[in-house]
Coordinates of C-alpha atoms and ligand atoms in Angstrom, one line a residue:
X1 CA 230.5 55.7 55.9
X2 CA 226.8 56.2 54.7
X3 CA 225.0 53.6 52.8
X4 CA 222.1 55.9 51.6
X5 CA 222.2 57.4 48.2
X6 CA 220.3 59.8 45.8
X7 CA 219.7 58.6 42.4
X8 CA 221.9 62.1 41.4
X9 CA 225.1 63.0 42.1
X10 CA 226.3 66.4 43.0
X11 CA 226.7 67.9 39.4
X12 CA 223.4 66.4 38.4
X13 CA 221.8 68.4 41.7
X14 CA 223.7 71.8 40.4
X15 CA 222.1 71.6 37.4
X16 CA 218.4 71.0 38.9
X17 CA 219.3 73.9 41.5
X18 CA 220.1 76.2 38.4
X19 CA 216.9 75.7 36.8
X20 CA 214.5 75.6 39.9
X21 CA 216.8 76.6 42.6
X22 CA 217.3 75.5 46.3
X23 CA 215.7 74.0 48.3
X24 CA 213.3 71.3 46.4
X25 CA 212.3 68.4 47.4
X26 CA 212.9 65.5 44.6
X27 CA 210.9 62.2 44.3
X28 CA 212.3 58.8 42.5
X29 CA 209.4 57.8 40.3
X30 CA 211.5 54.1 39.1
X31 CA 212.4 53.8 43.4
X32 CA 209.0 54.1 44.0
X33 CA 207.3 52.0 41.6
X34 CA 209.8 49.1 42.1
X35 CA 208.7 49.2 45.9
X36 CA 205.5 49.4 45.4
X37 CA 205.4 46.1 43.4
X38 CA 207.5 44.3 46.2
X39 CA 204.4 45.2 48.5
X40 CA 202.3 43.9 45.9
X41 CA 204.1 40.9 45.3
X42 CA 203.7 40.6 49.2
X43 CA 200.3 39.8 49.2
X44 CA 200.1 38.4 45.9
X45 CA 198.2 35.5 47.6
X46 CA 195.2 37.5 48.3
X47 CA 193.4 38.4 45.5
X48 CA 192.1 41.1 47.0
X49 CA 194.6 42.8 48.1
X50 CA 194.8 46.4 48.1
X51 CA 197.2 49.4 49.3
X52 CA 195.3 52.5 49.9
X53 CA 198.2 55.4 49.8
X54 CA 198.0 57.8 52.9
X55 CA 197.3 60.9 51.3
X56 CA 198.8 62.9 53.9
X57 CA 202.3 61.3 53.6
X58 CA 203.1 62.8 49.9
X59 CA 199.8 64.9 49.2
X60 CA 200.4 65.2 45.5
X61 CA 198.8 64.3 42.3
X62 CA 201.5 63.8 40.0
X63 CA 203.1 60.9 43.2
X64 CA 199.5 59.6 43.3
X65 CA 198.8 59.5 39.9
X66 CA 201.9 56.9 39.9
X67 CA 200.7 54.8 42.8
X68 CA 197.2 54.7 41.3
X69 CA 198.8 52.2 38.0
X70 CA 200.4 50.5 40.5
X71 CA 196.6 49.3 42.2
X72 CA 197.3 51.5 45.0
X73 CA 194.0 53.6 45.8
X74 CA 193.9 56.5 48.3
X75 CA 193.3 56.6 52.0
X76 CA 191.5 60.1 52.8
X77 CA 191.0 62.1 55.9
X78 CA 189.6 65.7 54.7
X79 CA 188.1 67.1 52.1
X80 CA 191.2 68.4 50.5
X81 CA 192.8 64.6 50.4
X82 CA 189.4 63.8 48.8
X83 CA 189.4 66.2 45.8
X84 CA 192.7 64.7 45.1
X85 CA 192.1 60.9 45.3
X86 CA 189.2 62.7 42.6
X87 CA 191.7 64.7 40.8
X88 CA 193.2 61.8 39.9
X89 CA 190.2 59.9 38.9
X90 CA 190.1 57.7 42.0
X91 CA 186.2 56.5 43.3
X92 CA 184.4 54.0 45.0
X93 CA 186.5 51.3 46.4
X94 CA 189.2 53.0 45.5
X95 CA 189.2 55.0 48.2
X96 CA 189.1 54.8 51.7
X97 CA 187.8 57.7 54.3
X98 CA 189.7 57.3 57.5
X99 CA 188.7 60.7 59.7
X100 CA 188.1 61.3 62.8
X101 CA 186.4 64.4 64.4
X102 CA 184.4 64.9 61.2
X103 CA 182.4 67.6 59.8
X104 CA 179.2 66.5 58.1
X105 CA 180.3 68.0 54.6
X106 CA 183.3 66.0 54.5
X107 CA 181.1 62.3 55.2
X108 CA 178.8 63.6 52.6
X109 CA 181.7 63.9 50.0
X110 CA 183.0 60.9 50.8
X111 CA 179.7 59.0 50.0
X112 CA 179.4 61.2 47.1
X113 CA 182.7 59.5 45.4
X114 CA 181.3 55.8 47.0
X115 CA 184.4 55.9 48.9
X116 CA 184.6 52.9 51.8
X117 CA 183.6 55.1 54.8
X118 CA 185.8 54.2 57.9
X119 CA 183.7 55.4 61.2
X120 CA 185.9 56.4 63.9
X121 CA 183.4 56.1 66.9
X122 CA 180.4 54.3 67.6
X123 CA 178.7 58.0 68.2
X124 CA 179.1 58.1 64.1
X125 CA 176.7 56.1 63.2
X126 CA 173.8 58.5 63.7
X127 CA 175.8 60.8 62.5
X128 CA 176.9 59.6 59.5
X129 CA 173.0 58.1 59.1
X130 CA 171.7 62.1 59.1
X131 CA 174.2 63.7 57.6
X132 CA 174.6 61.9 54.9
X133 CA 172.8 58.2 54.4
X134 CA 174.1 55.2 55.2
X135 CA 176.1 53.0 52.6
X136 CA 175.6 49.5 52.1
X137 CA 179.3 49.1 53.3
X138 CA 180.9 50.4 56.5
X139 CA 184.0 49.8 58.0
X140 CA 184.6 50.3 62.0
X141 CA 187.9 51.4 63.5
X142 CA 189.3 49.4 66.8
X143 CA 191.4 51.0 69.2
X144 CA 192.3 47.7 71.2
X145 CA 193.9 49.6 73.9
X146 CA 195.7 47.8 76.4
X147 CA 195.3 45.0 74.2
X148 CA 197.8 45.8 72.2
X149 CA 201.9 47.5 72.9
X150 CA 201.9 51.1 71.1
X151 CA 205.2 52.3 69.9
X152 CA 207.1 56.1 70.3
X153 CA 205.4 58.1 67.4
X154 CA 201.8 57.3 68.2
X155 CA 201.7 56.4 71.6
X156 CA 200.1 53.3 73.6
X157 CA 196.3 52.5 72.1
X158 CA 194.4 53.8 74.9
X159 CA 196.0 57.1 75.4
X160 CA 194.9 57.4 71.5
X161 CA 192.0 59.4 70.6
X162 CA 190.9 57.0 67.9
X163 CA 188.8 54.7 67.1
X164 CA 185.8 51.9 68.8
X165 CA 186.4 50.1 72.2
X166 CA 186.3 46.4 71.5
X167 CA 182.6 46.4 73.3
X168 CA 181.8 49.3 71.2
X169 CA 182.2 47.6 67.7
X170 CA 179.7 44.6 69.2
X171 CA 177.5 47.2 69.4
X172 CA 178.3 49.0 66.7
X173 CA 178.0 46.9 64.0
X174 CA 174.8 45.4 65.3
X175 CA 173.5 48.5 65.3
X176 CA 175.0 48.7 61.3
X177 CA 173.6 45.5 60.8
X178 CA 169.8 46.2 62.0
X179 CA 170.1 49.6 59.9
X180 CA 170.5 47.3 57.1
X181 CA 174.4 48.1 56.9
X182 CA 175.3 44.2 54.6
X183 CA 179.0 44.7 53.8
X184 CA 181.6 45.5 56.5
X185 CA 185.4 45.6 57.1
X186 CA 187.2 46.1 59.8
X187 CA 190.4 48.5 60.9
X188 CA 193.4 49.4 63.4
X189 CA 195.9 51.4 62.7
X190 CA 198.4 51.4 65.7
X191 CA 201.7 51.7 65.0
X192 CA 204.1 54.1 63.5
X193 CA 207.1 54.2 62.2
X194 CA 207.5 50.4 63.1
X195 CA 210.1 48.3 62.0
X196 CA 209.2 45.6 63.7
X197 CA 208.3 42.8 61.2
X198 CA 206.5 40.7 63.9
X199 CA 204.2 43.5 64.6
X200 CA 202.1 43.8 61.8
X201 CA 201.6 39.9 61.7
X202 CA 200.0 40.1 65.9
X203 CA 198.5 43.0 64.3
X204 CA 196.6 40.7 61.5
X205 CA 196.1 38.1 64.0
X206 CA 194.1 40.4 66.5
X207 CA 191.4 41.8 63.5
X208 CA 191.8 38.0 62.1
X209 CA 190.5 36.3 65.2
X210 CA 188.1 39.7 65.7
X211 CA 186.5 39.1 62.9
X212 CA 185.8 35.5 63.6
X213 CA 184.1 36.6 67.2
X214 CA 182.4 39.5 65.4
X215 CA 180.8 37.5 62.1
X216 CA 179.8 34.6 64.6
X217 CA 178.2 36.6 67.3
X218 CA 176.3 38.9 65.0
X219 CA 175.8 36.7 62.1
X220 CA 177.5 39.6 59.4
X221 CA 180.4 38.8 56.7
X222 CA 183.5 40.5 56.3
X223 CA 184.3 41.7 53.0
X224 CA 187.9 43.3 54.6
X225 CA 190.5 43.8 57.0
X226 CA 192.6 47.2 56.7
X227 CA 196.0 46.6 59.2
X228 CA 196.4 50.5 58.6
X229 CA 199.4 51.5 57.7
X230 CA 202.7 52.8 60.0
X231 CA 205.7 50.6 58.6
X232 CA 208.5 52.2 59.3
X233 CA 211.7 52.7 57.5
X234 CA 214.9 53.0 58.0
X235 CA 215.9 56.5 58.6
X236 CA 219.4 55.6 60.3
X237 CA 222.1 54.5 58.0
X238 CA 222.2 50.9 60.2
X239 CA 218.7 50.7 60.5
X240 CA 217.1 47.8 58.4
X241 CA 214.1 48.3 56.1
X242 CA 210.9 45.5 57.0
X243 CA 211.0 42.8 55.5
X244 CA 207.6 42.5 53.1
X245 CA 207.8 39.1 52.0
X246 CA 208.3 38.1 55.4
X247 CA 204.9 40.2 56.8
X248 CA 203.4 38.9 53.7
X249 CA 204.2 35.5 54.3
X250 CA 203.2 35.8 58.2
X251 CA 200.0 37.3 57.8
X252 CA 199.2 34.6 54.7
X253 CA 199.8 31.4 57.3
X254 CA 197.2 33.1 60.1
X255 CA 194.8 33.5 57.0
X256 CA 194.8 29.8 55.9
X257 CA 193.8 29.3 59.5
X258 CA 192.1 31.6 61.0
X259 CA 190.2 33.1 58.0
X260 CA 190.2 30.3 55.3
X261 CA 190.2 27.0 57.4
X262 CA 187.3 28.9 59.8
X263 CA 185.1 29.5 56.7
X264 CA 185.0 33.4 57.3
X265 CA 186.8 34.0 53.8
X266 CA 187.1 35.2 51.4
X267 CA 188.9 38.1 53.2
X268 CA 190.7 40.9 51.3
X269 CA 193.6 42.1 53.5
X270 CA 193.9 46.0 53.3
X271 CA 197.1 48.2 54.2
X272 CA 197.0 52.0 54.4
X273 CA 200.3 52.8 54.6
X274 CA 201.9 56.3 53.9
X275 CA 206.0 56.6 55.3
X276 CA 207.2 53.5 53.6
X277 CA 205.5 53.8 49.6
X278 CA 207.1 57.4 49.5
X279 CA 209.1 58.4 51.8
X280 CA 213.1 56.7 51.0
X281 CA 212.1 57.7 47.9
X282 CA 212.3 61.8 48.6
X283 CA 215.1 64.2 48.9
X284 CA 215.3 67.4 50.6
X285 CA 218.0 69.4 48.6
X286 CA 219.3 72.7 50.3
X287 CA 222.5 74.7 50.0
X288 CA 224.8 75.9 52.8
X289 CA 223.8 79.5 53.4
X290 CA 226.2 80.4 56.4
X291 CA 228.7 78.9 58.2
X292 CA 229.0 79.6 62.2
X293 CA 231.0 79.1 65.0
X294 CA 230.1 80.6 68.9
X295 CA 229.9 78.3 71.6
X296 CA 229.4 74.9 68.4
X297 CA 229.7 74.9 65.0
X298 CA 226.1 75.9 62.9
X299 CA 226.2 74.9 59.1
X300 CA 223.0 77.3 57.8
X301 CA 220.8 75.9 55.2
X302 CA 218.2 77.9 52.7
X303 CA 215.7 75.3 53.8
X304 CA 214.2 75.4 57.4
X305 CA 211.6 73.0 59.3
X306 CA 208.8 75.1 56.7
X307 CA 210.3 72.1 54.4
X308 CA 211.1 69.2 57.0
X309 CA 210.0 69.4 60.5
X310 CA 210.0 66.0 61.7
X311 CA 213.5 66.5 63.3
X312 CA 212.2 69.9 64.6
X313 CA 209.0 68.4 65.8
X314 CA 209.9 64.8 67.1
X315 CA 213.6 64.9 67.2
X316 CA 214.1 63.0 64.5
X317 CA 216.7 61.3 62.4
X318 CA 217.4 62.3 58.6
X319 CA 220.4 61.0 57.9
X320 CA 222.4 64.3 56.0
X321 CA 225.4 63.6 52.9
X322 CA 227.5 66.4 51.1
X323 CA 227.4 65.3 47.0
X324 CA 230.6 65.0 46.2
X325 CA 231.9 64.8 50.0
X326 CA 230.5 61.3 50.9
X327 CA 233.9 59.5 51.5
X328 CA 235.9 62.6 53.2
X329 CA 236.2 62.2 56.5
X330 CA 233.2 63.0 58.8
X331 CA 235.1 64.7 61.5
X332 CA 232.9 68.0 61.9
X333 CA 230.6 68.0 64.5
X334 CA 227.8 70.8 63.7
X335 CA 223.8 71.6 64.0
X336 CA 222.3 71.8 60.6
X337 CA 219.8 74.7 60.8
X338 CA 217.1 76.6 59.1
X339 CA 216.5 80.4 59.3
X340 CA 213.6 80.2 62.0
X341 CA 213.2 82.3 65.0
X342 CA 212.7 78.9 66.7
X343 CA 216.1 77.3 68.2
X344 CA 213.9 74.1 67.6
X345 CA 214.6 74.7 64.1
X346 CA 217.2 71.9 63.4
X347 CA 217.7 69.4 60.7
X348 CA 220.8 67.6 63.1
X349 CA 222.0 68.3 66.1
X350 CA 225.7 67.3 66.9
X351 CA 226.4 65.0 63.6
X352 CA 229.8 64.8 62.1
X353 CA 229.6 65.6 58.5
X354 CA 232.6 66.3 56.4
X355 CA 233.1 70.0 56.8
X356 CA 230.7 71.3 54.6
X357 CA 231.8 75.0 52.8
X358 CA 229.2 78.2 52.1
X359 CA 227.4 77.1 48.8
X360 CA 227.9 73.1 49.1
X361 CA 224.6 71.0 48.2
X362 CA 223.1 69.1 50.9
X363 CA 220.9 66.2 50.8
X364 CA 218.6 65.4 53.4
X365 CA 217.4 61.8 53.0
X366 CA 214.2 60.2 53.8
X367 CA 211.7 63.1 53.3
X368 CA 209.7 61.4 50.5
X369 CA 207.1 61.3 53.3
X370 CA 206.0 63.3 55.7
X371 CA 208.4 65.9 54.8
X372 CA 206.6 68.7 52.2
X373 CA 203.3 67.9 53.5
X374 CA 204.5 68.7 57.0
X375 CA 205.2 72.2 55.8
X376 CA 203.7 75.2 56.9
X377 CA 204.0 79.2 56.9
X378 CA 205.3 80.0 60.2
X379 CA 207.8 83.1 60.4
X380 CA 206.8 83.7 56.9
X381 CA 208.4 81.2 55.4
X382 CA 207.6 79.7 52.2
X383 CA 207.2 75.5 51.1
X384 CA 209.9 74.4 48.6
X385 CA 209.1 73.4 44.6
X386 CA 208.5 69.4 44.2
X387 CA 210.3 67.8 41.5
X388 CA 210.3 63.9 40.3
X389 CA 212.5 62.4 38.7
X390 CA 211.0 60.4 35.7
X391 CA 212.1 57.3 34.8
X392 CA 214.0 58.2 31.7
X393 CA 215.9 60.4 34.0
X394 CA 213.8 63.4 33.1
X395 CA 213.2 65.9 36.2
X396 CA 210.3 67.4 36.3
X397 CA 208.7 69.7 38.2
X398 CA 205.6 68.3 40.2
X399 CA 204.8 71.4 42.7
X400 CA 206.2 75.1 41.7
X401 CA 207.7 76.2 45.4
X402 CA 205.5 78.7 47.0
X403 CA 205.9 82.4 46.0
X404 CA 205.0 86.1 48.8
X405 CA 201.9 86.4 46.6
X406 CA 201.1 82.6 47.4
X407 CA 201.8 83.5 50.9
X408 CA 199.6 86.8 51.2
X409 CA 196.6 85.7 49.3
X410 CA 194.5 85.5 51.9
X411 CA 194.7 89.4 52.5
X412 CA 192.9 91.9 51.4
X413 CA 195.7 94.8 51.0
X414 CA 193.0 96.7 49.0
X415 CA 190.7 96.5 52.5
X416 CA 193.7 98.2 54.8
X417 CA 192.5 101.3 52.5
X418 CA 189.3 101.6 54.7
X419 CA 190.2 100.4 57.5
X420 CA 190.6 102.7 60.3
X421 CA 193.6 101.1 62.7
Ligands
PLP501 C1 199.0 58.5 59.2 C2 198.1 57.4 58.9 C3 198.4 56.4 58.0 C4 199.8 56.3 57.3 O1 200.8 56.2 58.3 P1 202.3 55.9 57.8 O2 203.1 55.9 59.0 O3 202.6 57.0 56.9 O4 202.3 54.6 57.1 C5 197.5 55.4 57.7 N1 196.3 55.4 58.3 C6 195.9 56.4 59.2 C7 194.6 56.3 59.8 C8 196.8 57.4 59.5 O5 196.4 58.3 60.4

């Protein structure tokens, strides 16, 4: 029935569980770099080309250390994303700072590493100018708002809290400009989770044809476009992955004319995206704890939404397989759950799986992204161990999972000695 596999089979798994036990979440290393050269090979027609990994999607060294010898650099957002794009010897054009809502000492270490700054609102300027000096090379972020369809996971453009009005990046990069501002780009980022070819090729054509009305009316050059990131990928079994070549392709044919033929090139195009460089490429691995039957079947896992929560938090799909189960018949209908005190708390709600037993493997698919770095402490529950699989078939272990001391080391027990209750 399912088409999605992991690269290891069910007695490979028992072994990994034996050494670093359930539930871990494994990574593909050859998966990944074999699609991060198709996105490459994409765009191969623009010499400057560049994908800047979202940080936030896989925030780990060891994936991003991968992605960097691939030519992928690092889109940032805090601090923490920051030191690791450093950790991992990442600087200057290398890395992009998208935030939004940011404190000064977070703009001021993001100049530090000559990162590309990406200002979220016009009111950032002066902000930016005080707290930390101006580069010579600023990139603005347009919400087009009605201007442009939204989709499910990030909502339509102008209920979204990012980003310039299209009058405010006139202004905005004049007011760059007369600050002596001399290198610019230019950024959206409005979709998620889009499969939807088509959609990133309008989405190329709008900052394509903005930054024609932008460099003519205020006399500036573009260095770069950045089409953000929010491809989606096929989390459903008959769901269809986006075709690269094709966006590729697309967005190359509104460059010869709108860019090239119009004299406003050369243009290096710029993606950001997070979901599709990592995350078919991660596995959540968990073991049926308990099996239970009131008023519907519940199969219990030892992982909870602390590992996963995007079917907790957005109802969605993760496609689940039993190793060693996958061609049985799926005639079980059950909720996969986690241990939460949240009835949210749900990997699947009503899916037909072949009845899995008390101490079965179970792979949930499509949380190379998205998926650990969702995780959080709730309930006290702890984040699961990272582990990649190399590619001479070596796993190793990229994150240790989370231990109680991890989890209370932010107490002072020795305090609770003086302190009168
Ligand atoms: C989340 C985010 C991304 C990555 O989105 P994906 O859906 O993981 O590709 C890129 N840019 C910005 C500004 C984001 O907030």
């Amino acid at each position: 029935m399912s088409q999605k596999k992991c690269p290891l089979n069910g007695e490979q798994l028992e072994k990994l569980a034996a050494k670093f036990s359930t539930p871990f979440h494994l990574y593909d290393e050859a998966a990944i770099r074999a699609n991060a050269r198709a996105l490459t090979a994409a765009f191969a027609w623009n010499p400057g080309f560049k994908e800047y990994f979202a940080v936030k999607a896989a925030p780990n060294p060891y994936l991003m250390k991968i992605l960097k010898t691939e030519g992928f650099g690092a889109d940032c957002s805090s601090l923490p994303e920051l030191l690791l794009a450093e950790s991992i010897g990442l600087s200057g054009e290398e890395i992009i700072f998208t935030s939004n809502d940011t404190p000064a000492h977070e703009y001021q270490k993001a100049v530090e590493l000559g990162a590309i700054i990406n200002l979220d609102d016009i009111t950032h300027i002066e902000f930016l100018e005080q707290c930390a000096g101006l580069p010579e090379r600023v990139c603005c972020r347009y919400n087009p708002g009605p201007l442009k369809a939204g989709n499910a996971i990030i909502g339509h453009p102008e209920e979204a809290k990012y980003g310039f009005t299209r009058a405010q990046l006139f202004e905005g990069y004049r007011m760059l400009r007369d600050k002596g501002v001399k290198r610019f780009g230019l950024h959206t980022m409005v979709a998620s989770n889009e499969l939807e070819a088509a959609y990133f090729i309008e989405t190329a054509h709008l900052l394509f044809d903005l930054v024609g009305e932008l460099s003519r009316e205020l006399g500036i050059r573009f260095e770069f476009v950045n089409i953000g990131g929010g491809i989606g990928i096929p989390y459903r079994p008959e769901q269809k992955a986006v075709d690269l070549s094709f966006v590729g392709e697309g967005i190359r044919r509104l460059y010869e004319e709108k860019i090239a033929a119009a004299g406003f090139g050369p243009l290096d195009v710029r993606l950001e995206c997070g979901r599709m460089v990592t995350g078919p490429f991660g596995w959540l691995v968990s073991r049926v704890l308990h099996k239970k039957n009131t008023y519907k079947n519940y199969v219990g896992l030892d992982a909870c939404m602390a590992n996963l929560m995007r079917p907790a938090l957005y109802g969605a799909y993760h496609h689940i397989t039993v190793p060693g189960k996958e061609n049985l018949p799926h005639d079980f209908i059950c909720d996969v759950t986690g241990s939460l005190c949240e009835n949210n708390d749900k990997f699947a709600i009503n899916r037909a799986l072949p009845a899995p037993e008390i101490g079965d493997l179970v792979v949930i698919h499509d949380a190379g992204a998205h998926g650990h770095a969702m995780g959080f402490n709730y309930n006290g529950k702890l984040r699961s161990a990272e582990l990649l699989l190399r590619e001479n078939g070596e796993a190793v272990l990229i994150r240790r999972a989370e231990t109680v001391q991890d989890y209370f080391a932010t107490l002072d027990f020795a305090g609770l000695n003086n302190f009168n209750g």
